Amino acid sequence: MYGQTKSYAIQGIDAEQITVEADIKGGLFRFSMVGLPSNTVKESRDRVSSAIKNSGYRFPAHNYTVNLAPADIRKDGVALDLPIAIALLCAMDQVMIHDIDQYGIIGELSLDGTVHPVRGVLPVAVAAWKDKLKGLLVPYENAEEAAVIEGLAVYPVTSLNEAVNFLEGTIHINPVEVDREGIFARLEDTMIDMFDVKGQYHVKRAIEVAAAGGHNLLMIGPPGSGKTMLARRIPTILPALSLEEALSTTKIHSVAGLTGSKQGIITQRPFRSPHHTISDVALIGGGSYPKPGEVSLSHNGVLFLDELPEFKKNVLEVLRQPLEDGVVTISRATQSLEFPAEFMLVASMNPCPCGYYGSDIPGHSCSCPIAAIQRYRSRISGPLLDRIDIHVEVPAVQYDELSSVPTGEHSITIRKRVNACRSVQVERFKDEGIFCNAEMNPKQIRAYCKPDDAGKQILKMAMEKMGLSARAFDRILKVARTIADLENSEIVSTPHISEAVQYRSLDQKFWG
């Protein structure tokens, strides 16, 4: 006796269709599973057998074989419980389902037959839509996430019995519908605003430039100067996610199990702030069954590394590839996976171990030996520093500014300028596959970042006196292009180059 169902297995942040085949033969009781299942999938034997019996069906003592095809793809997770159970019921002739091959099925089973939510539902929904299936059965809690994909009928189920009855046609379940436009129309509910930050006007300007062009940013200053406060307000001035960006971001968070049961799709740019004790695998992603790390969870958003020198040096060095390529490649003996990692890196640090090198705060003079300061700063390698476009000092805020009434701009005002700047960039790169100035390659830099003659002279002097690298040269031009876009200027002129060069002054002051 034979039965089969269709399901999906997560590979990276995409889903591969899996055919679940069940075969029953006479003989002593045996339940074997083949097709490269992980230990988690193998454990489904106990969950499935108990769920079938506790749902009112028979589970006689026979020789059961379940094959997960194609057999050369490794399967992990608990989402195959429900399709395995239904395939076995079909093989035992306890249910009659005529169009079973037209439905995708995923879900974890408890011992009493209840269906629990699973990870990676959005990639599964995308794959089911591409496969032109009639419908997708998912756990009730995952239904809104899957229903975001237009053109796919998503049916929520709460138990094995309900799934079987629906497939047999004895009950009707309405497909879930979501208001896709309404999701993005909801305003961000946030209690933080750039207006809260007193003083630091030149830092806010640097942050605006970084947000407008998607540039990486390093803030350096004494403790209590507001570096973390400023960083946490950067998402409030970033442009809203497009539908394409939202789907790619949600896929990553769905695979990681971070979308939440009530949220169908992520509509706000991610802000990730890992602790400095994080491992390189947790930051970059990986594992025996590769999962996305913090850099991928920051895709289309902000990765904030507070107290940058406190991170292990090997952890910081793995950031080089994603900062340069926008992807993380994880290779294993049997497969190689890519996770998107196009994020805006924002980092903060003290100028020395005690934090007060060069500070004019009364009573706080630096007491660190020169050797200790050099060791502290050497934790940030030159190649990594080169990949950070904007370096800005954050001085201590004086009493007069702290005690005064805030006079800065609100985040929504800054965001309007950032949105206008990003619109210019989207139009400029509409046929080139990128969305912001920070993503330009050398050919595009030559085409769109031509400085005037005076600007060239400033660049030449900066290269000679500051000892900047070729990569720093390109990044200065990218930042200058963004500053010009903020002023709605087609030409990259001398003031734009001068401001961009100013944002590289820390190369000389602190690392020169």
XYZ file of C-alpha atoms in Angstrom:
512
model
C 0.000 0.000 0.000
C 1.319 3.412 -0.994
C 0.549 7.075 -0.326
C 2.249 10.385 -0.978
C 1.993 14.087 -0.210
C 3.887 17.247 -1.195
C 5.804 19.359 1.278
C 8.856 21.629 1.434
C 12.291 21.678 3.057
C 14.254 24.847 3.785
C 17.619 25.236 2.041
C 19.259 28.469 3.170
C 16.449 31.017 2.837
C 14.649 29.200 0.005
C 12.404 26.146 -0.013
C 12.716 22.972 -2.097
C 9.685 20.838 -2.903
C 9.754 17.462 -1.170
C 7.663 14.434 -2.100
C 6.752 12.445 1.022
C 6.189 8.801 0.082
C 4.798 6.194 2.484
C 4.820 2.448 1.875
C 3.349 -0.276 4.107
C 4.275 -3.931 4.063
C 3.241 -6.832 6.260
C 5.520 -8.246 8.933
C 6.870 -7.201 12.284
C 6.478 -3.552 13.337
C 9.150 -1.317 11.925
C 9.192 2.401 11.057
C 12.113 3.439 8.866
C 12.728 6.827 7.286
C 15.072 7.469 4.331
C 16.050 10.476 2.213
C 18.733 12.252 4.302
C 16.551 13.179 7.298
C 18.128 14.973 10.256
C 17.687 13.684 13.793
C 14.797 16.123 14.247
C 13.005 14.647 11.227
C 13.709 11.079 12.392
C 12.064 11.870 15.736
C 8.824 12.569 13.866
C 8.219 8.782 13.872
C 7.099 8.936 17.496
C 5.150 12.174 17.096
C 3.357 10.973 13.960
C 2.412 7.529 15.305
C 0.988 9.019 18.534
C -0.829 11.820 16.676
C -2.482 9.314 14.317
C -3.708 7.085 17.169
C -4.840 9.994 19.364
C -6.758 11.514 16.434
C -8.992 8.441 16.223
C -7.257 6.549 13.411
C -5.761 3.051 13.497
C -2.013 2.518 13.462
C -1.540 -1.264 13.107
C 1.801 -2.988 13.639
C 3.223 -3.190 10.096
C 6.490 -2.437 8.350
C 6.407 1.295 7.478
C 8.841 3.041 5.151
C 8.789 6.813 4.584
C 10.919 8.277 1.779
C 11.657 11.996 1.501
C 12.474 12.649 -2.147
C 14.713 13.898 -3.668
C 17.054 11.838 -1.510
C 20.131 14.029 -2.084
C 18.704 17.062 -0.233
C 19.173 17.158 3.527
C 15.954 17.705 5.459
C 15.797 19.408 8.831
C 13.074 20.745 11.093
C 9.640 19.642 12.226
C 7.523 20.922 9.320
C 7.346 17.451 7.724
C 5.286 15.918 10.575
C 1.875 16.708 9.074
C 2.619 15.606 5.478
C 4.182 12.364 6.773
C 1.083 11.604 8.855
C -1.293 12.248 5.946
C 0.849 10.165 3.553
C 0.700 7.252 6.024
C -3.082 7.556 6.373
C -3.393 7.486 2.582
C -1.177 4.399 2.414
C -3.318 2.681 5.064
C -6.482 3.493 3.026
C -8.009 5.242 6.039
C -8.542 8.440 4.049
C -9.485 9.039 0.414
C -8.008 12.226 -1.089
C -8.277 12.543 -4.869
C -6.224 15.702 -5.541
C -3.624 15.377 -2.788
C -0.822 16.253 -5.228
C -2.337 19.725 -5.731
C -1.674 20.823 -2.144
C 1.492 21.658 -0.233
C 1.402 20.652 3.441
C 3.584 21.735 6.365
C 3.166 21.616 10.122
C 4.491 20.163 13.363
C 2.319 17.622 15.185
C 1.935 17.247 18.916
C 1.146 13.821 20.373
C -2.595 14.576 20.466
C -2.729 15.595 16.783
C -2.633 19.371 17.299
C -0.740 21.303 14.598
C 1.910 23.710 15.883
C 3.589 26.613 14.005
C 6.893 26.104 12.196
C 9.746 28.219 10.852
C 10.331 29.241 7.252
C 6.708 29.543 6.136
C 7.255 32.515 3.811
C 9.928 30.762 1.678
C 7.586 27.765 1.500
C 4.719 29.985 0.326
C 6.927 31.555 -2.358
C 7.955 28.100 -3.592
C 4.348 26.817 -3.563
C 3.243 29.828 -5.606
C 6.016 29.197 -8.137
C 4.977 25.527 -8.334
C 1.392 26.654 -9.142
C -0.173 24.497 -6.430
C -3.891 24.678 -5.757
C -3.331 25.541 -2.124
C -1.013 25.382 0.883
C -2.000 23.929 4.257
C -0.155 25.628 7.110
C -0.528 25.879 10.898
C -3.104 28.454 11.944
C -0.477 30.720 13.535
C 1.548 30.856 10.297
C -1.364 31.609 7.967
C -1.004 35.406 7.731
C 2.692 35.135 6.968
C 2.051 32.732 4.070
C -0.956 34.693 2.791
C 1.252 37.687 2.016
C 2.094 35.942 -1.276
C -0.552 37.089 -3.740
C -2.112 34.387 -5.916
C -1.655 31.521 -3.422
C -4.588 30.027 -1.498
C -3.484 29.496 2.103
C -5.595 27.250 4.337
C -4.971 27.344 8.116
C -5.405 24.094 10.062
C -5.276 23.438 13.784
C -5.212 19.628 13.911
C -4.535 16.486 11.899
C -8.264 15.736 11.819
C -9.076 19.171 10.421
C -6.417 18.846 7.706
C -7.672 15.403 6.655
C -11.337 16.457 6.664
C -10.535 19.486 4.521
C -8.556 17.444 1.987
C -11.371 14.853 1.838
C -13.887 17.651 1.225
C -16.042 17.011 4.306
C -15.388 20.502 5.733
C -14.745 23.898 4.136
C -11.956 26.243 5.182
C -11.823 29.773 3.833
C -8.409 30.777 2.514
C -6.737 33.496 4.555
C -6.657 36.983 3.082
C -4.462 39.858 4.238
C -4.533 43.550 3.405
C -1.111 43.850 1.780
C -1.400 47.595 1.198
C -2.745 48.180 4.689
C 0.239 46.424 6.254
C 2.610 49.005 4.789
C 0.225 51.869 5.517
C 0.531 51.316 9.268
C 2.723 53.924 10.903
C 5.676 52.860 12.989
C 4.840 52.971 16.682
C 8.048 54.229 18.242
C 8.902 56.271 21.285
C 12.334 57.398 20.070
C 13.150 60.392 17.892
C 16.249 62.262 16.756
C 14.712 65.313 18.419
C 15.569 63.712 21.781
C 19.319 64.083 21.133
C 20.628 67.411 22.356
C 23.527 68.985 20.517
C 25.750 66.769 18.315
C 24.594 68.576 15.164
C 27.618 67.555 13.092
C 27.087 63.904 14.125
C 23.446 64.071 13.107
C 24.559 65.454 9.760
C 26.951 62.521 9.285
C 24.180 60.079 10.232
C 21.843 61.706 7.706
C 24.458 61.316 4.970
C 25.033 57.687 5.974
C 21.293 56.921 5.938
C 20.765 58.706 2.623
C 23.402 56.640 0.820
C 23.390 53.414 2.839
C 26.948 54.055 4.027
C 28.685 52.344 6.936
C 29.357 54.571 9.955
C 31.823 54.572 12.870
C 31.277 56.857 15.861
C 34.150 57.397 18.285
C 33.895 59.364 21.520
C 34.044 59.237 25.320
C 31.506 57.350 27.462
C 28.153 59.091 27.819
C 28.512 61.244 24.696
C 25.387 59.728 23.113
C 26.796 57.222 20.600
C 24.335 54.442 21.428
C 21.443 56.884 21.712
C 22.182 58.206 18.225
C 22.597 54.721 16.741
C 19.251 53.497 18.051
C 17.526 56.399 16.307
C 18.982 55.691 12.874
C 16.084 53.368 11.845
C 13.677 56.269 12.451
C 15.215 58.221 9.558
C 15.759 55.362 7.114
C 13.344 55.087 4.161
C 10.438 52.670 4.428
C 10.875 49.133 3.122
C 9.602 48.399 -0.366
C 7.528 45.229 -0.873
C 10.492 43.471 -2.479
C 12.781 44.403 0.430
C 10.125 43.421 2.977
C 9.689 39.964 1.447
C 13.433 39.266 1.319
C 13.832 40.466 4.918
C 10.868 38.419 6.154
C 12.182 35.263 4.475
C 15.366 35.467 6.526
C 13.544 36.158 9.785
C 11.023 33.415 9.008
C 13.791 30.828 8.582
C 15.271 32.005 11.890
C 11.840 31.798 13.589
C 11.718 35.504 14.444
C 8.641 36.732 12.571
C 6.201 36.246 15.450
C 2.758 34.662 15.340
C 0.789 37.885 14.748
C 3.019 39.513 12.167
C 2.566 38.469 8.552
C 5.461 40.429 7.121
C 8.237 42.654 8.440
C 7.482 46.261 7.526
C 10.202 48.058 9.500
C 13.910 47.924 8.764
C 15.704 45.556 11.152
C 17.973 46.889 13.871
C 20.263 44.222 15.310
C 22.637 44.906 18.190
C 24.521 41.724 19.199
C 26.568 41.595 22.392
C 30.338 41.770 22.034
C 30.676 38.170 23.295
C 29.028 36.849 20.116
C 30.823 34.079 18.201
C 31.793 34.285 14.550
C 29.209 31.613 13.625
C 26.417 33.502 15.397
C 27.439 36.721 13.644
C 27.996 35.420 10.129
C 25.747 32.337 10.138
C 26.455 28.641 9.766
C 26.134 25.430 11.740
C 25.772 21.814 10.629
C 22.449 22.839 9.051
C 23.352 26.432 8.068
C 21.181 29.142 9.566
C 21.384 32.929 9.024
C 23.485 34.946 11.457
C 23.172 38.508 12.714
C 24.565 40.026 9.501
C 21.781 38.350 7.485
C 19.126 39.208 10.086
C 20.240 42.831 9.534
C 19.593 42.569 5.775
C 18.007 45.820 4.514
C 18.502 47.305 7.966
C 21.145 48.256 10.534
C 23.757 46.116 12.282
C 24.952 48.040 15.358
C 28.191 46.932 17.004
C 28.562 48.818 20.272
C 32.060 48.988 21.806
C 33.619 47.677 18.587
C 37.112 46.859 19.980
C 35.547 44.582 22.602
C 34.490 42.113 19.900
C 36.923 39.265 19.255
C 39.258 40.036 16.383
C 38.346 36.892 14.431
C 34.664 37.838 14.768
C 35.276 41.287 13.280
C 37.374 39.938 10.433
C 34.538 37.733 9.135
C 32.635 40.946 8.392
C 34.900 41.702 5.444
C 33.117 39.579 2.835
C 29.529 40.682 3.611
C 30.603 44.330 3.790
C 32.188 44.029 0.355
C 29.811 41.635 -1.434
C 26.468 42.001 0.354
C 26.148 38.202 0.736
C 27.434 35.514 3.085
C 28.593 32.286 1.457
C 28.610 29.216 3.710
C 30.176 26.094 2.212
C 29.794 22.546 3.457
C 30.951 19.229 2.015
C 27.557 18.548 0.435
C 26.280 22.055 -0.331
C 27.060 25.752 -0.553
C 24.469 28.306 0.546
C 24.223 32.065 0.203
C 22.472 34.342 2.688
C 21.761 37.986 1.749
C 23.616 40.501 3.926
C 23.125 43.997 2.517
C 23.110 45.960 5.738
C 24.259 49.322 7.038
C 27.041 48.797 9.582
C 26.968 51.269 12.468
C 29.709 50.913 15.076
C 30.752 52.864 18.129
C 33.880 52.845 20.263
C 35.862 54.772 22.832
C 39.130 56.389 21.728
C 41.088 54.426 24.367
C 40.507 51.799 27.092
C 39.492 54.379 29.697
C 37.488 56.299 27.107
C 38.858 59.794 27.695
C 41.758 60.165 25.266
C 41.665 63.707 23.866
C 38.646 64.589 26.006
C 38.173 68.075 27.465
C 35.784 66.889 30.199
C 36.902 68.327 33.568
C 38.133 65.620 35.913
C 38.391 63.012 33.145
C 41.856 62.962 31.686
C 43.201 59.903 29.908
C 45.444 57.721 32.084
C 46.108 54.979 29.530
C 49.703 54.147 28.551
C 50.474 54.721 24.884
C 51.071 50.985 24.375
C 47.630 50.178 25.828
C 45.975 52.714 23.509
C 47.756 51.222 20.501
C 46.731 47.667 21.461
C 43.143 48.809 21.948
C 42.915 50.449 18.538
C 44.794 47.657 16.774
C 41.823 45.386 17.439
C 40.197 47.239 14.525
C 42.217 46.170 11.494
C 43.021 48.525 8.636
C 41.066 46.480 6.051
C 37.938 46.585 8.232
C 38.325 50.315 8.907
C 38.709 50.875 5.172
C 35.267 49.376 4.599
C 33.593 51.905 6.909
C 32.726 54.927 4.767
C 32.131 57.574 7.435
C 34.119 58.130 10.640
C 32.861 60.795 12.998
C 33.879 62.036 16.437
C 31.157 62.312 19.078
C 32.364 64.766 21.734
C 30.957 64.973 25.234
C 27.833 67.129 25.493
C 28.345 70.302 27.531
C 26.081 71.378 30.389
C 24.582 74.289 28.461
C 23.307 71.948 25.760
C 22.062 69.323 28.228
C 20.111 71.870 30.269
C 18.605 73.662 27.264
C 15.342 72.903 25.454
C 15.881 70.569 22.456
C 16.129 72.526 19.217
C 16.989 69.835 16.679
C 14.874 68.334 13.925
C 12.401 65.494 14.344
C 13.137 62.151 12.702
C 10.227 62.536 10.288
C 11.744 65.763 8.913
C 15.135 64.162 8.362
C 13.454 61.092 6.882
C 11.778 63.190 4.188
C 15.180 64.397 2.986
C 16.567 60.873 3.126
C 13.594 59.567 1.131
C 14.052 62.255 -1.514
C 17.754 61.386 -1.775
C 17.043 57.673 -2.039
C 14.460 58.346 -4.774
C 17.156 60.043 -6.838
C 19.399 57.001 -6.408
C 16.656 54.501 -7.261
C 15.966 56.397 -10.471
C 19.674 56.589 -11.296
C 20.270 52.858 -10.789
C 16.884 51.549 -12.002
C 18.507 49.431 -14.733
C 21.654 48.454 -12.823
C 20.379 46.178 -10.048
C 21.368 48.365 -7.071
C 19.401 50.783 -4.914
C 21.838 53.165 -3.200
C 25.194 54.865 -3.660
C 27.005 52.609 -1.181
C 26.448 49.637 -3.527
C 28.190 51.214 -6.540
C 30.965 49.230 -8.230
C 34.133 50.873 -9.701
C 32.548 51.289 -13.135
C 29.535 53.092 -11.674
C 31.788 55.254 -9.491
C 33.616 56.433 -12.616
C 30.302 57.159 -14.347
C 28.421 58.974 -11.568
C 31.045 60.394 -9.191
C 33.207 62.623 -11.380
C 34.504 65.504 -9.224
C 35.337 68.932 -10.642
C 38.955 70.063 -10.997
C 39.137 71.659 -7.545
C 37.627 68.523 -6.037
C 40.297 66.414 -7.730
C 43.004 68.553 -6.135
C 41.450 68.090 -2.686
C 41.318 64.342 -3.239
C 44.951 64.291 -4.344
C 46.065 66.185 -1.240
C 44.003 63.894 1.007
C 45.510 60.778 -0.535
C 49.052 62.072 -0.163
C 48.827 63.584 3.326
C 46.485 61.065 4.973
C 47.878 57.958 3.283
C 44.463 56.734 2.216
C 44.023 53.437 0.351
C 42.417 52.954 -3.054
C 39.326 51.570 -1.315
C 39.094 54.694 0.867
C 39.398 56.786 -2.317
C 36.363 55.045 -3.839
C 34.356 55.374 -0.647
C 35.073 59.102 -0.418
C 33.633 59.474 -3.918
C 30.525 57.464 -2.961
C 29.913 59.637 0.106
C 30.473 62.793 -1.962
C 27.880 61.550 -4.466
C 25.380 61.129 -1.620
C 26.077 64.623 -0.259
C 25.495 66.006 -3.755
C 22.220 64.061 -4.000
C 21.052 65.530 -0.685
C 21.545 68.966 -2.234
C 19.870 67.811 -5.466
C 23.066 68.493 -7.394
C 23.997 66.576 -10.527
C 27.642 67.600 -10.179
C 29.976 66.389 -7.427
C 31.599 69.699 -6.571
C 34.355 70.862 -4.225
C 32.196 71.287 -1.056
C 30.874 67.755 -1.473
C 34.380 66.319 -1.780
C 35.604 68.398 1.171
C 32.851 67.134 3.471
C 33.417 63.527 2.369
C 37.170 63.816 3.051
C 36.402 65.243 6.479
C 34.585 62.008 7.317
C 37.865 60.092 6.861
C 39.928 62.256 9.220
C 39.944 59.597 11.939
C 42.176 57.431 9.728
C 44.960 59.910 10.461
C 44.065 61.130 13.948
C 43.490 57.791 15.668
C 45.174 55.235 13.403
C 47.796 57.329 11.620
